Coordinates of C-alpha atoms in Angstrom, one line a residue:
X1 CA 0.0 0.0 0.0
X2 CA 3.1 2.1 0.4
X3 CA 4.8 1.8 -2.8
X4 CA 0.8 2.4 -4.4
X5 CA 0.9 5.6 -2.9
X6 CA 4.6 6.6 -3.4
X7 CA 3.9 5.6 -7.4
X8 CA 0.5 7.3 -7.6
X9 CA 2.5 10.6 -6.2
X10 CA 5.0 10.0 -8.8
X11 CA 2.6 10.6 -11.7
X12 CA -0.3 12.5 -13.2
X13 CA -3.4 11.8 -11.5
X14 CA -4.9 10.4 -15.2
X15 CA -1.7 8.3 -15.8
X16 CA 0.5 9.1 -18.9
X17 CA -1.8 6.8 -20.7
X18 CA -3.5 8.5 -23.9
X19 CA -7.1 8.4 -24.9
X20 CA -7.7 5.0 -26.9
X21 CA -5.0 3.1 -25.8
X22 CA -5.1 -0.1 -23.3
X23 CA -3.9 1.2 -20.7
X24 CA -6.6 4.3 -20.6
X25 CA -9.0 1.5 -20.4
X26 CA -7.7 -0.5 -16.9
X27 CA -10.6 0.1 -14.5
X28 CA -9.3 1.8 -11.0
X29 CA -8.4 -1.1 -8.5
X30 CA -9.8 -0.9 -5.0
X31 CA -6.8 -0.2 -3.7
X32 CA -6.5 2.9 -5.8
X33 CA -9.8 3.8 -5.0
X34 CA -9.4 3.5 -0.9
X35 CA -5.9 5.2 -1.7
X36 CA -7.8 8.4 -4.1
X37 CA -10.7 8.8 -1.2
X38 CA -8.4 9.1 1.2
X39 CA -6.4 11.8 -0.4
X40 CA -9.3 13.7 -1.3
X41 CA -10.6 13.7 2.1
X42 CA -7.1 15.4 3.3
X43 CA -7.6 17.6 1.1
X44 CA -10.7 19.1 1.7
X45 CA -9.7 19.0 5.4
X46 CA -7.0 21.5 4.1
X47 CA -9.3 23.5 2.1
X48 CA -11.7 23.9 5.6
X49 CA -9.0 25.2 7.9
X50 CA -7.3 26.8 5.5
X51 CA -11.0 28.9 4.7
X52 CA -11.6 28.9 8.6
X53 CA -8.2 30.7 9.4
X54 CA -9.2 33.3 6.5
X55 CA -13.0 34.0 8.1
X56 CA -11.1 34.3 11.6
X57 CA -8.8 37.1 9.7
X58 CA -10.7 39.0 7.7
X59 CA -13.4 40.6 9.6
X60 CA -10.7 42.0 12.6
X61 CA -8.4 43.1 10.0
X62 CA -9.8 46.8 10.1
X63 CA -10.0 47.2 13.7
X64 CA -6.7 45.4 13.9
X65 CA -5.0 47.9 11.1
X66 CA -6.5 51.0 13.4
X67 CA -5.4 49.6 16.5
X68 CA -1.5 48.9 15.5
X69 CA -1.5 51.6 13.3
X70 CA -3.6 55.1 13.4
X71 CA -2.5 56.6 10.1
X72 CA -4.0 53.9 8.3
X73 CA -7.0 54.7 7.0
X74 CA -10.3 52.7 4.6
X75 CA -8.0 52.4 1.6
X76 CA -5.1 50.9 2.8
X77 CA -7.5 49.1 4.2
X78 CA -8.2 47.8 0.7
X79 CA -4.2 47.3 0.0
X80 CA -3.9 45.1 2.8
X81 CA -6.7 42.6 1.9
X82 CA -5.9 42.5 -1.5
X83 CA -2.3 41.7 -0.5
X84 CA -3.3 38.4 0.2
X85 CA -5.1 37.6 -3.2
X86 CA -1.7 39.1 -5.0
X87 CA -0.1 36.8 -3.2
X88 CA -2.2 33.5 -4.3
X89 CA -2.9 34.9 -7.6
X90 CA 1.1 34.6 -8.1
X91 CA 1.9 31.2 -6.1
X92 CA -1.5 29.7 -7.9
X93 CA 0.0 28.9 -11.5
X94 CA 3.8 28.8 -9.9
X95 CA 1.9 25.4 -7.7
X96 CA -0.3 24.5 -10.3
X97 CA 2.7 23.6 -12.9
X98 CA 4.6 22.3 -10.1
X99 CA 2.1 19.6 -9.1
X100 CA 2.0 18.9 -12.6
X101 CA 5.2 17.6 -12.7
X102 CA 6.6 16.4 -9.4
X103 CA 4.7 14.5 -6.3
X104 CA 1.5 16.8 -5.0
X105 CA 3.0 16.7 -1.2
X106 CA 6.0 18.9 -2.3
X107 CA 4.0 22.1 -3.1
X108 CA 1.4 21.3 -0.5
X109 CA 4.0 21.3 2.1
X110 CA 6.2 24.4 1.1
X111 CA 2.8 26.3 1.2
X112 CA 1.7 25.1 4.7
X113 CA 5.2 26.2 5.9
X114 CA 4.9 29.8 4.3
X115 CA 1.4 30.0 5.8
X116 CA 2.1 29.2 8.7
X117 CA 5.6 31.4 8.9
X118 CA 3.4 34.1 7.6
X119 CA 0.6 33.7 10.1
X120 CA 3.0 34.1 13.0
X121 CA 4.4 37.5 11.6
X122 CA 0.7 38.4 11.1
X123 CA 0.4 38.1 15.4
X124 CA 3.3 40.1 15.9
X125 CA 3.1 43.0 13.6
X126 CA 2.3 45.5 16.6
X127 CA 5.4 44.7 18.2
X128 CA 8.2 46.9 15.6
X129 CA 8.1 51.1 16.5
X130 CA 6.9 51.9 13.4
X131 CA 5.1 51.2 10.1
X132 CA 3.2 49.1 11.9
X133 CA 0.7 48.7 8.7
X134 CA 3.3 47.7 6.0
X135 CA 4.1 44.7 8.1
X136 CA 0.9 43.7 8.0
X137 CA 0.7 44.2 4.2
X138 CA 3.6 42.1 4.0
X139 CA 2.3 39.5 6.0
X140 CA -1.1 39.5 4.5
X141 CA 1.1 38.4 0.7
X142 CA 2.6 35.9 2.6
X143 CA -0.4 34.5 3.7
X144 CA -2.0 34.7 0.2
X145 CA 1.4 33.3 -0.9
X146 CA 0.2 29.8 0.5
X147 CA -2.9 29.6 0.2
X148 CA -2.1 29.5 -3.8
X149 CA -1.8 25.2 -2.7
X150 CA -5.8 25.8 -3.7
X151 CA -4.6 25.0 -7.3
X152 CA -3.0 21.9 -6.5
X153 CA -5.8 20.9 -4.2
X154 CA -8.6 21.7 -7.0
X155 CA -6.5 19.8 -10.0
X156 CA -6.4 16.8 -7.7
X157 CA -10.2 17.2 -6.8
X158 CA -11.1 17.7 -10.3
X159 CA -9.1 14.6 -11.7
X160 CA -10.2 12.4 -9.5
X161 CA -13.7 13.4 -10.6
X162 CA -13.2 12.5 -13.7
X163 CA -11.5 9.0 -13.1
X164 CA -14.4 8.5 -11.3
X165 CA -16.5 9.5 -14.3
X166 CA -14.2 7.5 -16.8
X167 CA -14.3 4.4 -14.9
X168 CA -17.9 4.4 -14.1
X169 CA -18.4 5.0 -17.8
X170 CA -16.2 1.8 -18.1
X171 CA -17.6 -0.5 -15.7
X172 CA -21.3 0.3 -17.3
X173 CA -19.7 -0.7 -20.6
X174 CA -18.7 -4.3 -19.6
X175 CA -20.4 -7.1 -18.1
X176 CA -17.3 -8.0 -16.0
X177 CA -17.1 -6.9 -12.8
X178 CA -13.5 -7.7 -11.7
X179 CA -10.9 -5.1 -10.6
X180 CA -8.8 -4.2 -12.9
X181 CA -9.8 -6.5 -16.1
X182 CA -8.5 -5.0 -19.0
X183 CA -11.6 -4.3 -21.8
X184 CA -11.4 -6.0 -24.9
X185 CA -10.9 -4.6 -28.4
X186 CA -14.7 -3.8 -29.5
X187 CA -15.2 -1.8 -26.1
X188 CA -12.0 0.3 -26.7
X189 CA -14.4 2.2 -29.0
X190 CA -17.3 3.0 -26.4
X191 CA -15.0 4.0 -23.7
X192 CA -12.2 6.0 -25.2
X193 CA -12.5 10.0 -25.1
X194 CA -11.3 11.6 -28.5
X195 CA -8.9 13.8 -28.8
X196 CA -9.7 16.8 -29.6
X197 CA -8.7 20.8 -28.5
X198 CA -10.2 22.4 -25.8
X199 CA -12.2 25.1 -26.5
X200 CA -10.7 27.7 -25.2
X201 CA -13.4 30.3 -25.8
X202 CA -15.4 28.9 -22.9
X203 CA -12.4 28.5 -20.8
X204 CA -11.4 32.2 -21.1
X205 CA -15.2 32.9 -20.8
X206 CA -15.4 31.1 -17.5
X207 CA -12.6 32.5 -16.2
X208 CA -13.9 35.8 -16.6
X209 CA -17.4 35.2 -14.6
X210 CA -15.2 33.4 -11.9
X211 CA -13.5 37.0 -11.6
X212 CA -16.6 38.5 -11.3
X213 CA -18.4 36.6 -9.1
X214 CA -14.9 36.6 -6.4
X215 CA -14.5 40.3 -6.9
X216 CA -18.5 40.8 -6.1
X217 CA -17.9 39.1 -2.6
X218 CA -14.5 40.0 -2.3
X219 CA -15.8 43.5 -2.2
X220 CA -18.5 43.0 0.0
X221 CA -16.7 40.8 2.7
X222 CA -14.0 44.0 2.8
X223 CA -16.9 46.6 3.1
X224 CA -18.8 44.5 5.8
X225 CA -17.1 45.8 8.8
X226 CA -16.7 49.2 7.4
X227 CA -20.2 49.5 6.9
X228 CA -21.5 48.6 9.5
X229 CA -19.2 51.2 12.3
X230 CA -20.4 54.0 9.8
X231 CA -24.2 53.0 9.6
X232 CA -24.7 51.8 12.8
X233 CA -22.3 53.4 15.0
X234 CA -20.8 50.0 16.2
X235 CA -17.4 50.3 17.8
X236 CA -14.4 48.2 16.9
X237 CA -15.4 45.0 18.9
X238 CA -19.1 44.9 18.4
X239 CA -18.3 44.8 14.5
X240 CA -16.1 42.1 15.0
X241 CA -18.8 40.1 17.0
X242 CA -21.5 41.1 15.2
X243 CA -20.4 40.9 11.7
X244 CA -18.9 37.5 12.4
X245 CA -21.9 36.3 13.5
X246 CA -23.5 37.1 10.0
X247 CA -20.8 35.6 8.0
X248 CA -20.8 33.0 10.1
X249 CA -24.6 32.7 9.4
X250 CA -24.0 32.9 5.5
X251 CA -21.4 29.8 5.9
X252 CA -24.3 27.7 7.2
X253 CA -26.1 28.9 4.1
X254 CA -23.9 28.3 1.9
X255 CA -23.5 24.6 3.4
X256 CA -27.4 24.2 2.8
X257 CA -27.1 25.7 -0.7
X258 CA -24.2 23.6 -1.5
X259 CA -26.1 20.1 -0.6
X260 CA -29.1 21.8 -2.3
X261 CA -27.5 22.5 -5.8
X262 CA -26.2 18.9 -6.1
X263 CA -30.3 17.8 -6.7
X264 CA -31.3 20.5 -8.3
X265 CA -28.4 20.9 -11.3
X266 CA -29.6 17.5 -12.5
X267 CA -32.7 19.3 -13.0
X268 CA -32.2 22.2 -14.7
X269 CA -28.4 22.1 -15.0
X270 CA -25.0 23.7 -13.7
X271 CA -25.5 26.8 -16.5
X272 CA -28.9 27.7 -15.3
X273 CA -28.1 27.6 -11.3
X274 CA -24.8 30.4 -12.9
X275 CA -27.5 32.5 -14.4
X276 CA -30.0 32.5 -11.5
X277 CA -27.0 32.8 -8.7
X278 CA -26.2 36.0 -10.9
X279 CA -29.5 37.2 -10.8
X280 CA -30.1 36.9 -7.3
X281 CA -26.6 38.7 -6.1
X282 CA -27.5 41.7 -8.5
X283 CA -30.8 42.0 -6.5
X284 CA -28.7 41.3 -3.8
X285 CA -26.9 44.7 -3.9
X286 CA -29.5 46.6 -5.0
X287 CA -31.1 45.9 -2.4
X288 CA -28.4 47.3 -0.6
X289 CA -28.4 50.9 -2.4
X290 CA -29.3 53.4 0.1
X291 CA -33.0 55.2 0.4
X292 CA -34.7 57.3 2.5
X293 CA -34.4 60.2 4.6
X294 CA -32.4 58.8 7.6
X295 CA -28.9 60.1 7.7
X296 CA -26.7 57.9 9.7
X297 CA -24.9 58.9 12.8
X298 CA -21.8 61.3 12.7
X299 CA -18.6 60.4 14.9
X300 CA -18.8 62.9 18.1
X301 CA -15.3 63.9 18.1
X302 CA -16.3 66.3 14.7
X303 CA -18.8 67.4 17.0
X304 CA -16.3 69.1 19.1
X305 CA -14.5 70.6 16.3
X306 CA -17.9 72.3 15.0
X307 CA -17.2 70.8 11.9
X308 CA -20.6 69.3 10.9
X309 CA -23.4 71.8 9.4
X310 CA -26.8 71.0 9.8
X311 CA -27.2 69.5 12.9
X312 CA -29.5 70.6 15.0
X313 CA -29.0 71.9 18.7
X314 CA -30.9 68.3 20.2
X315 CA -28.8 66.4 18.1
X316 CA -25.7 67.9 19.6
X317 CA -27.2 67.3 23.5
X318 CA -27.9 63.6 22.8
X319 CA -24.4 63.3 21.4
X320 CA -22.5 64.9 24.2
X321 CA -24.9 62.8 26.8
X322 CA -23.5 59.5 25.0
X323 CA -20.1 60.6 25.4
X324 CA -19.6 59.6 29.0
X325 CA -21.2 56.0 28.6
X326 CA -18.8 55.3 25.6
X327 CA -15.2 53.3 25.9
X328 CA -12.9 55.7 24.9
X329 CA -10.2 53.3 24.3
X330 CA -12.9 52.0 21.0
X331 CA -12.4 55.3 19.2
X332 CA -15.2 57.5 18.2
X333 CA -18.1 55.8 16.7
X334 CA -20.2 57.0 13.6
X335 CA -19.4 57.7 10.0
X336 CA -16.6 60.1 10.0
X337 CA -17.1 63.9 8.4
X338 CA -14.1 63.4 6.5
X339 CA -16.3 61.1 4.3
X340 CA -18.3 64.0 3.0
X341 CA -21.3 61.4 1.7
X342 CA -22.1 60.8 5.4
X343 CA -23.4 64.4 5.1
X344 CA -26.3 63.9 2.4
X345 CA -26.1 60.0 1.7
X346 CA -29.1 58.3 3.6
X347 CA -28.1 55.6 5.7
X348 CA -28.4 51.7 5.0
X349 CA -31.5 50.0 7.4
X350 CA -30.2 47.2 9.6
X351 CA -33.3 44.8 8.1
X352 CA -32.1 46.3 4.3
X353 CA -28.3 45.1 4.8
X354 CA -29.7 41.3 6.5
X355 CA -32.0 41.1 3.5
X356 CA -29.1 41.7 1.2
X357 CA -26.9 39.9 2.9
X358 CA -28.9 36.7 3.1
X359 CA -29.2 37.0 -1.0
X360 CA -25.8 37.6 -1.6
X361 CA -25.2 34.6 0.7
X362 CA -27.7 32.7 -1.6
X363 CA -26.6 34.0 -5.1
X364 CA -22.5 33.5 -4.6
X365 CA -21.7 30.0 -3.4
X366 CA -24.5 28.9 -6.7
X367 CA -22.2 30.9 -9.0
X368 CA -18.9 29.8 -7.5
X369 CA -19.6 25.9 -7.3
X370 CA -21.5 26.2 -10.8
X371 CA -18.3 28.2 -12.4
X372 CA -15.8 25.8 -10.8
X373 CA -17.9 22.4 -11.8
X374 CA -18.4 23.6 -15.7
X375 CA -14.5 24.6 -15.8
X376 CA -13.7 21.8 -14.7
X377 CA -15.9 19.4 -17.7
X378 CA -14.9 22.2 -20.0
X379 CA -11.4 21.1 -19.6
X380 CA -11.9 17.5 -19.9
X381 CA -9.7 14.2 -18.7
X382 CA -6.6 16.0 -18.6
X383 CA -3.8 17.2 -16.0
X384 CA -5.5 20.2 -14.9
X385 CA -2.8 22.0 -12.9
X386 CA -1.8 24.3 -14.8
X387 CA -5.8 25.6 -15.8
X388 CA -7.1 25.4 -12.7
X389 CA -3.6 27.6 -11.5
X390 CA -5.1 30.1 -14.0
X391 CA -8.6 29.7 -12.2
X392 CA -7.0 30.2 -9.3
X393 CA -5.4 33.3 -10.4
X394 CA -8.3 35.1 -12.0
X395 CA -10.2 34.9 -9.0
X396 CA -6.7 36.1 -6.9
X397 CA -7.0 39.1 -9.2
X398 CA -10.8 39.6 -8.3
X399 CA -9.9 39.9 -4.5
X400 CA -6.9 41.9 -5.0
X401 CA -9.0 44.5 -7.6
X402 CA -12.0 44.0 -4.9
X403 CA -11.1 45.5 -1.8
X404 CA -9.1 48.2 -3.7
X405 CA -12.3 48.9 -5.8
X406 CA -14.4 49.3 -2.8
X407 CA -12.4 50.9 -0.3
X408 CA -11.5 53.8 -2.4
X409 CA -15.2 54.3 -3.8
X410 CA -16.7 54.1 -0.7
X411 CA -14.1 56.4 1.1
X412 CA -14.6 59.0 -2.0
X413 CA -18.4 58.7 -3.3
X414 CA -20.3 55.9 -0.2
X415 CA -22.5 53.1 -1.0
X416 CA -24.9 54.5 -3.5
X417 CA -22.1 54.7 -6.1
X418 CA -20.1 51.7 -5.2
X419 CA -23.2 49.5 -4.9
X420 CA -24.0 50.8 -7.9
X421 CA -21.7 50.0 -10.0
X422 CA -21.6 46.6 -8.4
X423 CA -24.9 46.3 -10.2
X424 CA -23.9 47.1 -13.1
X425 CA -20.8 44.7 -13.5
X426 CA -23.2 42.1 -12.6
X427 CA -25.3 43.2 -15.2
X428 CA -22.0 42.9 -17.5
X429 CA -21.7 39.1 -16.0
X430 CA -24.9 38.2 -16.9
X431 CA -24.4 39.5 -20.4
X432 CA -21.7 37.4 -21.1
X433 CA -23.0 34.3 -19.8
X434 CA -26.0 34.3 -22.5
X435 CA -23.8 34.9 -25.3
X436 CA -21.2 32.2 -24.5
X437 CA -24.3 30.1 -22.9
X438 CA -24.0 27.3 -25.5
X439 CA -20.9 27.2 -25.5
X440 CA -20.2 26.1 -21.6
X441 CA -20.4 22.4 -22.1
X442 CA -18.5 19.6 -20.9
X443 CA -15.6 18.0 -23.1
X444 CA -17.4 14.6 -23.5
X445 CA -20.9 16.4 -25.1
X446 CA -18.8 18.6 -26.9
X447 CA -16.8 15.8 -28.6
X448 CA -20.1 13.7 -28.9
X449 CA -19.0 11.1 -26.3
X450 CA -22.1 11.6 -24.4
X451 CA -26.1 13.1 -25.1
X452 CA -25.9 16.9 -22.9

C-alpha cells in the first residue's frame, strides 16, 4: 500500500496513458480507489481550515490595522486585503505547474510552511516602533502566498472526478465486474474520449465570470465591517462580534445551498443555477443601495470641532450625553465627516443590509460551485494543474481588484455609487454568460461522447 501511494505521487493523476490506448482502459483497483478517497478527504480538510483561518482574519483586520496603526485609514485598508489575493494569484499557477510535474505533497508542504511562517508574523506586527501597517501588508502576501496550494488541491479534486467518471463510464460498458480487467478490443471504442482541442473560448469565458463573481464578494466581505461602524455606529469590537456572527450565518447557508444544488443541477443544470445565482446577487446589492431620509450617525469627536453643518441643537445634547457611557479606548463611533457622503447620503436600514446579505449569501456559493464544476468538464480528462492555477489566479486578481475597488469608492463617493456599480458589473456578467451560454459544455458532449 506504500509503494501504491509513493507511485500514484509520482505521476499524473490520469496516468501518462493517452485516450484509446489499453492502458486508458484498466478500470481503477480498489486499492487505488481507498488510496484516491483518502487523499481527497485530506484535502478538503485543508481547504476547511485553511478557509476557517481566512473568516477568523478578515473581519478583525480593520480594527486590527487602526489599532496597530492610526494613520492607516479605509483604503489601505483595501491594500492590505488585496495583499493576500496578489499573493495566491502569483503562487496559484507557480503550484499549479509544479504539481504537474513532481509528487503533490511537495508544493502542498512548502505552502503550509509559508502560511504558517506568515501567520505568525501576522500576530506580531504591533510589536516593531513603526510602520506598523506595511508589516501587516507584508504578511497578509505571505499568507496569500500559501494559500495558492488551492490549485493543486482543485487539480487533484477535479481529476479524481473525472477518473471517477471514466471508470464508471467503463464498468457500465462491460459485463465483467473484476478489478482491474482490461476491456477487450470492441469496447475500446465505447470507452475511449477523443482527442480533440479544448475550446478555449469557454475557458477564457469562465474565467472571466469566476472574476466576477470573487471580486463581487470579495468587495463585499472587505466593506462589511466598514459599513456597518459607519451606519450603525458599532465600535471596533461589536463589529467584529456582530459581523462575524452574520458571515458565520452565511457559511451555514452556503452549506445548505451547496447540498441543495447537487439535486437540483440534474434538473435544470449547472448553467442555469450560474445565471439565477447572478441574478439573485444583482438583486442582492440593489437591495443594498441606500433610500430614505435617515442620515446615519456622525462620529462625536467632529462634534467638538464644530465641523458638521446641519445638525441641530438636540442632536448635539444627545451626542455629548452619550459621550460619558462610551469606551474611549474604541475610538469614536459613527461615519466620520471626513467622508463627506455621510453628510447627504441616507443611511443603510439594519433589516435592508440582513435582506441583502442573506441574498448575496444565496446567489454566490451557486455561482462559484457552478463556475468551478463547468471549468472543470470544460477542460476534460486532462492534467489540470496548470488551468485550474489560471482559475485560481483570476479569482486572486478579483480579490486583489476587490477591496481596492471598494475601499477607495466608498471612502470617495459611499454606498450608493459603489453598490452601484456593483450592479452594473453584474449586469456585464450576466451579459456574457448568454452569449457564451451554449458554449459552456463539458468536453465529453462537446466531442459527442455523451447526449448533454
Amino acid at each position: 500500500m506504500a509503494s501504491l501511494g509513493v507511485e500514484a505521487e509520482q505521476e499524473p493523476l490520469l496516468g501518462h496513458s493517452i485516450p484509446g490506448s489499453r492502458e486508458w482502459d484498466i478500470i481503477e483497483t480498489e486499492e487505488h480507489y481507498k488510496s484516491r478517497w483518502r487523499s481527497i478527504r485530506i484535502l478538503y480538510l485543508t481547504m476547511f481550515l485553511s478557509s476557517v483561518g481566512f473568516s477568523i482574519v478578515i473581519m478583525s483586520i480593520w480594527p486590527y490595522l487602526q489599532k496597530i496603526d492610526h494613520t492607516a485609514d479605509a483604503s489601505f485598508l483595501g491594500w492590505v486585503i488585496a495583499s493576500f489575493s496578489l499573493g495566491q494569484m502569483v503562487a496559484s499557477p507557480i503550484f499549479g505547474l509544479w504539481s504537474n510535474y513532481r509528487p503533490r505533497k511537495e508544493p502542498l508542504t512548502v505552502s503550509i510552511f509559508i502560511s504558517v511562517a506568515a501567520n505568525c508574523l501576522y500576530a506580531y506586527v504591533q510589536v516593531p516602533a513603526s510602520h506598523n501597517k506595511y508589516y501587516m501588508l507584508v504578511a497578509r502576501g505571505l499568507v496569500g502566498f500559501g494559500a495558492g496550494n488551492v490549485a493543486v488541491i482543485r487539480s487533484y479534486i477535479a481529476g479524481a472526478t473525472s477518473l471517477q467518471e471514466r471508470t464508471s463510464s467503463m464498468a457500465n460498458t462491460s459485463a465483467c465486474q473484476a478489478l482491474g480487467f482490461i476491456l477487450g478490443p470492441a469496447s475500446t471504442d465505447e470507452v475511449q474520449v477523443p482527442q480533440g482541442n479544448i475550446d478555449q473560448v469557454a475557458v477564457v469565458a469562465t474565467n472571466v465570470l469566476f472574476f466576477v463573481i470573487l471580486f463581487i464578494f470579495a468587495l463585499f466581505e472587505t466593506i462589511v465591517t466598514p459599513l456597518t461602524m459607519d451606519m450603525y455606529a458599532w465600535t471596533r469590537e461589536q463589529a467584529v462580534l456582530y459581523d462575524g456572527i452574520i458571515l458565520a450565518a452565511l457559511g451555514v447557508e452556503a452549506v445548505i445551498i451547496f447540498m441543495g444544488i447537487k439535486l437540483l443541477s440534474k434538473k435544470v443544470g449547472e448553467r442555469a443555477i450560474l445565471l439565477g445565482g447572478l441574478i439573485v446577487v444583482w438583486v442582492g446589492f440593489f437591495i443594498l443601495l441606500p433610500w430614505g431620509h435617515q442620515f446615519p450617525k456622525i462620529q462625536w469627536e467632529d462634534l467638538h470641532n464644530n465641523s458638521i453643518p446641519n445638525t441641530t441643537f438636540g442632536e448635539i445634547i444627545i451626542t455629548l450625553w452619550k459621550i460619558p457611557r462610551e469606551d474611549h479606548n474604541e475610538g469614536p463611533t459613527g461615519c466620520p465627516v471626513e467622508q463627506a457622503w455621510c453628510l447627504y447620503t441616507p443611511m443603510i436600514h439594519l433589516a435592508q443590509f440582513l435582506t441583502s446579505a442573506v441574498l448575496i449569501g444565496i446567489g454566490y456559493p451557486s455561482c462559484n460551485v457552478m463556475s468551478y464544476t463547468l471549468y472543470s468538464k470544460i477542460l476534460g480528462p486532462k492534467p489540470q494543474g496548470v488551468y485550474m492555477g489560471w482559475l485560481t489566479a483570476s479569482g486572486s486578481a478579483a480579490r486583489i481588484l476587490g477591496p481596492v475597488f471598494i475601499s477607495q469608492v466608498y471612502a470617495a463617493w459611499g454606498p450608493r455609487w459603489a453598490f452601484s456599480l456593483v450592479c452594473g458589473m453584474v449586469v456585464l456578467a450576466i451579459t456574457l454568460l448568454g452569449v457564451v451560454y451554449r458554449r459552456l459544455i463539458a468536453f465529453s458532449v462537446r466531442h459527442g461522447r455523451i447526449q448533454e
